[in-house]
């Protein structure tokens, strides 16, 4: 698929999302744009990537500046929790979120802009020349994943480990009931490993729950990871769950199957080398490998770890595929 086709598909989706959003409020798009322009101090335009529960505008001409986002009350951002996310991952990877105020029935938030383009639009550049630029993206993503181990604030409230483990166990059991035998074997091993994943000495950290291509921004010229957006549904769960996002770098879903990049095995090994260097916890690597399919499977079950509904998403778990075992070895 060409970049032009991908951009057209994204524009069509964004238009539908904008129309759907303004069916939920008596505010108009023009009124929101006018307020956003006053906040930013410059002309604004709807961002190329929208979300299902918000309306986002950015300065025109791809200029640096604040991003303004409008949300209904039931989909408001928890800026107090997001401040912990920002501390855990740093300004390099997470925008700074602030509550601006209300306009009619909508909540208004600002955030610092993330430069670059979505991973979705940079596929061709990153995968050219044997994935030379993608190697840089993978290394940066490893550094992103490791940061929560070192920087998660101790003041952040965490859920009860026993309750969280039971939520995971229940969701994995439900998945196990409808999958072929090879997948059930994997799920059986994951279920057996849950007590270790929720042991007192394994940290609970803020994890992004939707690390798909549109939420990962990169510089298409250098391959560097520019940041992660859409933290609305971030949750506190075991360290390592976010590693599931690696699969969005190493492949993509077509209408019929999950398609890996040609050198995904090499890039996966590069990720683990970079992750071990940034993390410093190599002796506990099997635990992190175990948490990766946990992230896939719980995400694709359609519910968050707290039991609330989450949009359905595919996961690339198949017999013999990377991530289909929970040893300390990379595929």
Short mmCIF file of C-alpha atoms in Angstrom, two decimals, residues 46-301:
data_model
loop_
_atom_site.label_atom_id
_atom_site.label_comp_id
_atom_site.label_asym_id
_atom_site.label_seq_id
_atom_site.Cartn_x
_atom_site.Cartn_y
_atom_site.Cartn_z
CA UNK A 46 -7.77 19.16 12.95
CA UNK A 47 -4.91 16.72 13.49
CA UNK A 48 -4.35 14.05 10.86
CA UNK A 49 -4.92 11.33 13.44
CA UNK A 50 -8.06 11.53 15.53
CA UNK A 51 -9.43 9.26 18.22
CA UNK A 52 -12.74 7.57 18.85
CA UNK A 53 -13.56 9.65 21.96
CA UNK A 54 -11.98 13.07 21.36
CA UNK A 55 -11.40 15.90 18.90
CA UNK A 56 -7.79 17.08 18.52
CA UNK A 57 -6.41 20.19 16.81
CA UNK A 58 -2.83 21.30 16.13
CA UNK A 59 -1.15 24.48 14.84
CA UNK A 60 -1.29 24.77 11.06
CA UNK A 61 1.73 24.18 8.87
CA UNK A 62 3.17 21.48 11.14
CA UNK A 63 4.47 24.20 13.45
CA UNK A 64 5.59 23.39 16.97
CA UNK A 65 3.14 24.33 19.69
CA UNK A 66 0.48 23.04 22.00
CA UNK A 67 -2.01 20.40 20.95
CA UNK A 68 -5.58 21.08 22.11
CA UNK A 69 -7.97 18.22 22.73
CA UNK A 70 -11.71 18.29 23.46
CA UNK A 71 -13.38 15.44 25.34
CA UNK A 72 -16.77 14.66 26.79
CA UNK A 73 -16.91 14.41 30.58
CA UNK A 74 -17.13 10.61 30.56
CA UNK A 75 -13.92 10.43 28.50
CA UNK A 76 -11.93 13.10 30.35
CA UNK A 77 -8.22 12.60 30.92
CA UNK A 78 -6.97 11.86 34.43
CA UNK A 79 -4.18 14.43 34.44
CA UNK A 80 -3.10 13.47 37.97
CA UNK A 81 -2.41 9.90 36.87
CA UNK A 82 -0.88 11.09 33.60
CA UNK A 83 1.64 13.12 35.60
CA UNK A 84 2.97 9.80 36.94
CA UNK A 85 3.12 8.45 33.38
CA UNK A 86 5.13 11.52 32.36
CA UNK A 87 7.56 10.97 35.23
CA UNK A 88 7.90 7.26 34.44
CA UNK A 89 8.75 7.70 30.75
CA UNK A 90 10.03 11.27 30.55
CA UNK A 91 9.33 14.15 28.20
CA UNK A 92 11.28 12.40 25.44
CA UNK A 93 8.45 9.91 24.97
CA UNK A 94 5.32 11.29 26.67
CA UNK A 95 3.64 14.67 26.08
CA UNK A 96 2.87 16.90 29.03
CA UNK A 97 -0.89 16.89 29.69
CA UNK A 98 -2.76 19.79 31.30
CA UNK A 99 -6.42 20.49 32.01
CA UNK A 100 -7.41 23.85 30.51
CA UNK A 101 -11.07 24.11 31.52
CA UNK A 102 -14.58 23.54 30.22
CA UNK A 103 -16.37 24.83 27.15
CA UNK A 104 -20.04 24.00 27.43
CA UNK A 105 -20.36 20.25 27.89
CA UNK A 106 -16.77 19.51 26.84
CA UNK A 107 -13.53 19.23 28.81
CA UNK A 108 -10.52 20.94 27.22
CA UNK A 109 -6.97 19.67 27.60
CA UNK A 110 -3.62 20.80 26.23
CA UNK A 111 -0.51 18.75 25.64
CA UNK A 112 2.90 19.32 24.19
CA UNK A 113 3.16 18.20 20.59
CA UNK A 114 4.89 15.03 19.46
CA UNK A 115 6.89 15.59 16.31
CA UNK A 116 7.32 13.15 13.45
CA UNK A 117 4.64 10.98 11.87
CA UNK A 118 2.78 7.87 12.94
CA UNK A 119 4.51 4.55 12.46
CA UNK A 120 1.69 3.66 10.08
CA UNK A 121 2.75 6.40 7.64
CA UNK A 122 6.48 5.67 7.98
CA UNK A 123 6.40 1.96 7.16
CA UNK A 124 8.09 2.28 3.78
CA UNK A 125 10.91 4.54 4.98
CA UNK A 126 11.65 2.46 8.08
CA UNK A 127 11.63 -0.88 6.25
CA UNK A 128 13.73 0.23 3.27
CA UNK A 129 17.31 -1.00 2.88
CA UNK A 130 16.77 -4.04 5.06
CA UNK A 131 15.18 -2.04 7.86
CA UNK A 132 18.19 0.20 8.53
CA UNK A 133 16.04 2.96 10.07
CA UNK A 134 13.74 0.46 11.79
CA UNK A 135 16.75 -0.79 13.75
CA UNK A 136 17.00 2.69 15.30
CA UNK A 137 13.27 2.68 16.10
CA UNK A 138 13.55 -0.71 17.78
CA UNK A 139 16.47 0.45 19.92
CA UNK A 140 14.61 3.60 20.99
CA UNK A 141 11.52 1.54 21.80
CA UNK A 142 13.64 -0.71 24.03
CA UNK A 143 14.81 2.36 25.93
CA UNK A 144 11.21 3.52 26.26
CA UNK A 145 10.09 0.17 27.70
CA UNK A 146 12.93 0.12 30.24
CA UNK A 147 12.31 3.60 31.61
CA UNK A 148 9.35 2.65 33.79
CA UNK A 149 11.54 0.22 35.76
CA UNK A 150 13.82 3.06 36.84
CA UNK A 151 11.48 6.05 37.00
CA UNK A 152 7.98 5.04 38.15
CA UNK A 153 7.20 7.33 41.11
CA UNK A 154 6.77 5.62 44.47
CA UNK A 155 3.86 7.99 45.17
CA UNK A 156 1.78 6.44 42.37
CA UNK A 157 -1.13 4.42 43.72
CA UNK A 158 -1.17 0.80 42.59
CA UNK A 159 -4.04 -1.69 42.48
CA UNK A 160 -4.19 -4.67 44.80
CA UNK A 161 -1.89 -7.32 43.31
CA UNK A 162 -4.16 -10.22 44.21
CA UNK A 163 -7.20 -8.60 42.59
CA UNK A 164 -5.22 -7.64 39.49
CA UNK A 165 -3.84 -11.18 39.17
CA UNK A 166 -7.36 -12.58 39.45
CA UNK A 167 -8.56 -10.25 36.68
CA UNK A 168 -5.75 -11.47 34.43
CA UNK A 169 -6.43 -15.10 35.32
CA UNK A 170 -10.15 -14.74 34.57
CA UNK A 171 -9.53 -13.12 31.19
CA UNK A 172 -6.93 -15.67 30.15
CA UNK A 173 -9.25 -18.50 31.20
CA UNK A 174 -12.00 -17.06 29.00
CA UNK A 175 -9.61 -16.90 26.04
CA UNK A 176 -8.44 -20.44 26.68
CA UNK A 177 -11.94 -21.77 26.22
CA UNK A 178 -12.20 -20.73 22.58
CA UNK A 179 -8.73 -21.34 21.14
CA UNK A 180 -7.10 -24.29 19.34
CA UNK A 181 -4.95 -26.68 21.37
CA UNK A 182 -1.52 -25.09 20.55
CA UNK A 183 -2.74 -21.75 21.85
CA UNK A 184 -4.26 -23.38 24.92
CA UNK A 185 -0.84 -24.81 25.75
CA UNK A 186 0.66 -21.32 25.64
CA UNK A 187 -2.15 -19.97 27.80
CA UNK A 188 -1.63 -22.78 30.26
CA UNK A 189 2.00 -21.78 30.74
CA UNK A 190 1.02 -18.12 31.06
CA UNK A 191 -1.55 -18.97 33.72
CA UNK A 192 1.04 -20.98 35.62
CA UNK A 193 3.42 -18.02 35.54
CA UNK A 194 0.96 -15.42 36.82
CA UNK A 195 1.98 -15.69 40.51
CA UNK A 196 5.58 -14.74 39.63
CA UNK A 197 4.45 -11.83 37.47
CA UNK A 198 2.55 -10.40 40.44
CA UNK A 199 5.18 -11.17 43.07
CA UNK A 200 5.94 -8.32 45.51
CA UNK A 201 9.42 -7.79 44.06
CA UNK A 202 8.17 -7.35 40.47
CA UNK A 203 7.11 -3.70 40.00
CA UNK A 204 3.74 -2.45 38.89
CA UNK A 205 4.18 0.46 36.46
CA UNK A 206 2.03 2.59 34.16
CA UNK A 207 1.60 0.77 30.85
CA UNK A 208 0.16 1.99 27.57
CA UNK A 209 -2.64 -0.37 26.57
CA UNK A 210 -2.89 0.43 22.86
CA UNK A 211 0.56 0.53 21.30
CA UNK A 212 -0.60 0.34 17.71
CA UNK A 213 0.98 2.07 14.73
CA UNK A 214 -1.03 5.29 14.97
CA UNK A 215 0.03 5.88 18.58
CA UNK A 216 3.77 5.48 17.94
CA UNK A 217 5.42 8.49 16.31
CA UNK A 218 8.78 8.37 14.56
CA UNK A 219 11.08 10.58 12.51
CA UNK A 220 10.86 9.03 9.01
CA UNK A 221 14.27 10.47 8.11
CA UNK A 222 16.25 9.05 11.05
CA UNK A 223 14.07 6.29 12.46
CA UNK A 224 14.18 7.77 15.96
CA UNK A 225 11.14 7.29 18.18
CA UNK A 226 9.63 10.72 18.73
CA UNK A 227 7.00 9.81 21.30
CA UNK A 228 3.91 7.85 22.24
CA UNK A 229 0.47 9.43 22.18
CA UNK A 230 -3.06 8.53 23.34
CA UNK A 231 -2.43 7.68 27.00
CA UNK A 232 -6.11 7.97 27.92
CA UNK A 233 -6.46 4.28 28.82
CA UNK A 234 -3.03 3.75 30.38
CA UNK A 235 -3.17 1.43 33.37
CA UNK A 236 -1.01 0.19 36.20
CA UNK A 237 0.09 -3.39 35.56
CA UNK A 238 3.26 -5.53 35.71
CA UNK A 239 6.46 -4.14 34.23
CA UNK A 240 7.05 -5.58 30.76
CA UNK A 241 3.47 -5.53 29.51
CA UNK A 242 4.27 -2.64 27.16
CA UNK A 243 6.79 -4.83 25.32
CA UNK A 244 3.83 -6.13 23.32
CA UNK A 245 4.13 -2.89 21.29
CA UNK A 246 7.26 -4.30 19.69
CA UNK A 247 5.03 -6.33 17.39
CA UNK A 248 3.65 -3.12 15.87
CA UNK A 249 7.23 -2.30 14.83
CA UNK A 250 8.04 -5.75 13.46
CA UNK A 251 4.90 -6.42 11.46
CA UNK A 252 1.41 -5.37 10.50
CA UNK A 253 -1.95 -6.93 10.02
CA UNK A 254 -3.41 -7.38 6.55
CA UNK A 255 -6.96 -8.48 5.80
CA UNK A 256 -5.91 -12.13 6.00
CA UNK A 257 -2.90 -12.50 8.28
CA UNK A 258 -0.18 -10.92 10.38
CA UNK A 259 2.82 -10.02 8.20
CA UNK A 260 6.31 -9.86 9.73
CA UNK A 261 9.09 -7.74 8.28
CA UNK A 262 11.68 -9.91 6.57
CA UNK A 263 14.38 -9.51 9.23
CA UNK A 264 12.13 -9.51 12.29
CA UNK A 265 14.18 -12.21 14.02
CA UNK A 266 17.34 -10.10 13.85
CA UNK A 267 15.47 -6.97 14.93
CA UNK A 268 13.90 -8.83 17.84
CA UNK A 269 17.34 -9.86 19.08
CA UNK A 270 18.49 -6.26 18.68
CA UNK A 271 15.55 -5.16 20.84
CA UNK A 272 16.49 -7.54 23.65
CA UNK A 273 20.13 -6.47 23.56
CA UNK A 274 19.13 -2.79 23.75
CA UNK A 275 16.50 -3.50 26.40
CA UNK A 276 18.98 -5.38 28.60
CA UNK A 277 21.42 -2.49 28.33
CA UNK A 278 18.79 0.12 29.25
CA UNK A 279 17.06 -1.99 31.88
CA UNK A 280 19.98 -3.60 33.66
CA UNK A 281 17.88 -6.56 34.81
CA UNK A 282 19.12 -9.25 32.46
CA UNK A 283 18.89 -12.00 35.10
CA UNK A 284 15.12 -11.47 35.17
CA UNK A 285 14.69 -11.44 31.42
CA UNK A 286 12.47 -14.59 31.34
CA UNK A 287 9.92 -12.73 33.45
CA UNK A 288 9.82 -9.87 30.95
CA UNK A 289 9.48 -12.28 28.05
CA UNK A 290 6.58 -13.89 29.91
CA UNK A 291 4.82 -10.56 30.34
CA UNK A 292 4.91 -9.82 26.60
CA UNK A 293 2.26 -12.38 25.52
CA UNK A 294 0.31 -11.45 28.65
CA UNK A 295 0.02 -7.98 27.17
CA UNK A 296 -1.09 -9.30 23.80
CA UNK A 297 -3.64 -11.70 25.16
CA UNK A 298 -5.19 -9.43 27.75
CA UNK A 299 -5.37 -6.60 25.18
CA UNK A 300 -7.08 -8.82 22.63
CA UNK A 301 -9.56 -10.14 25.19
#
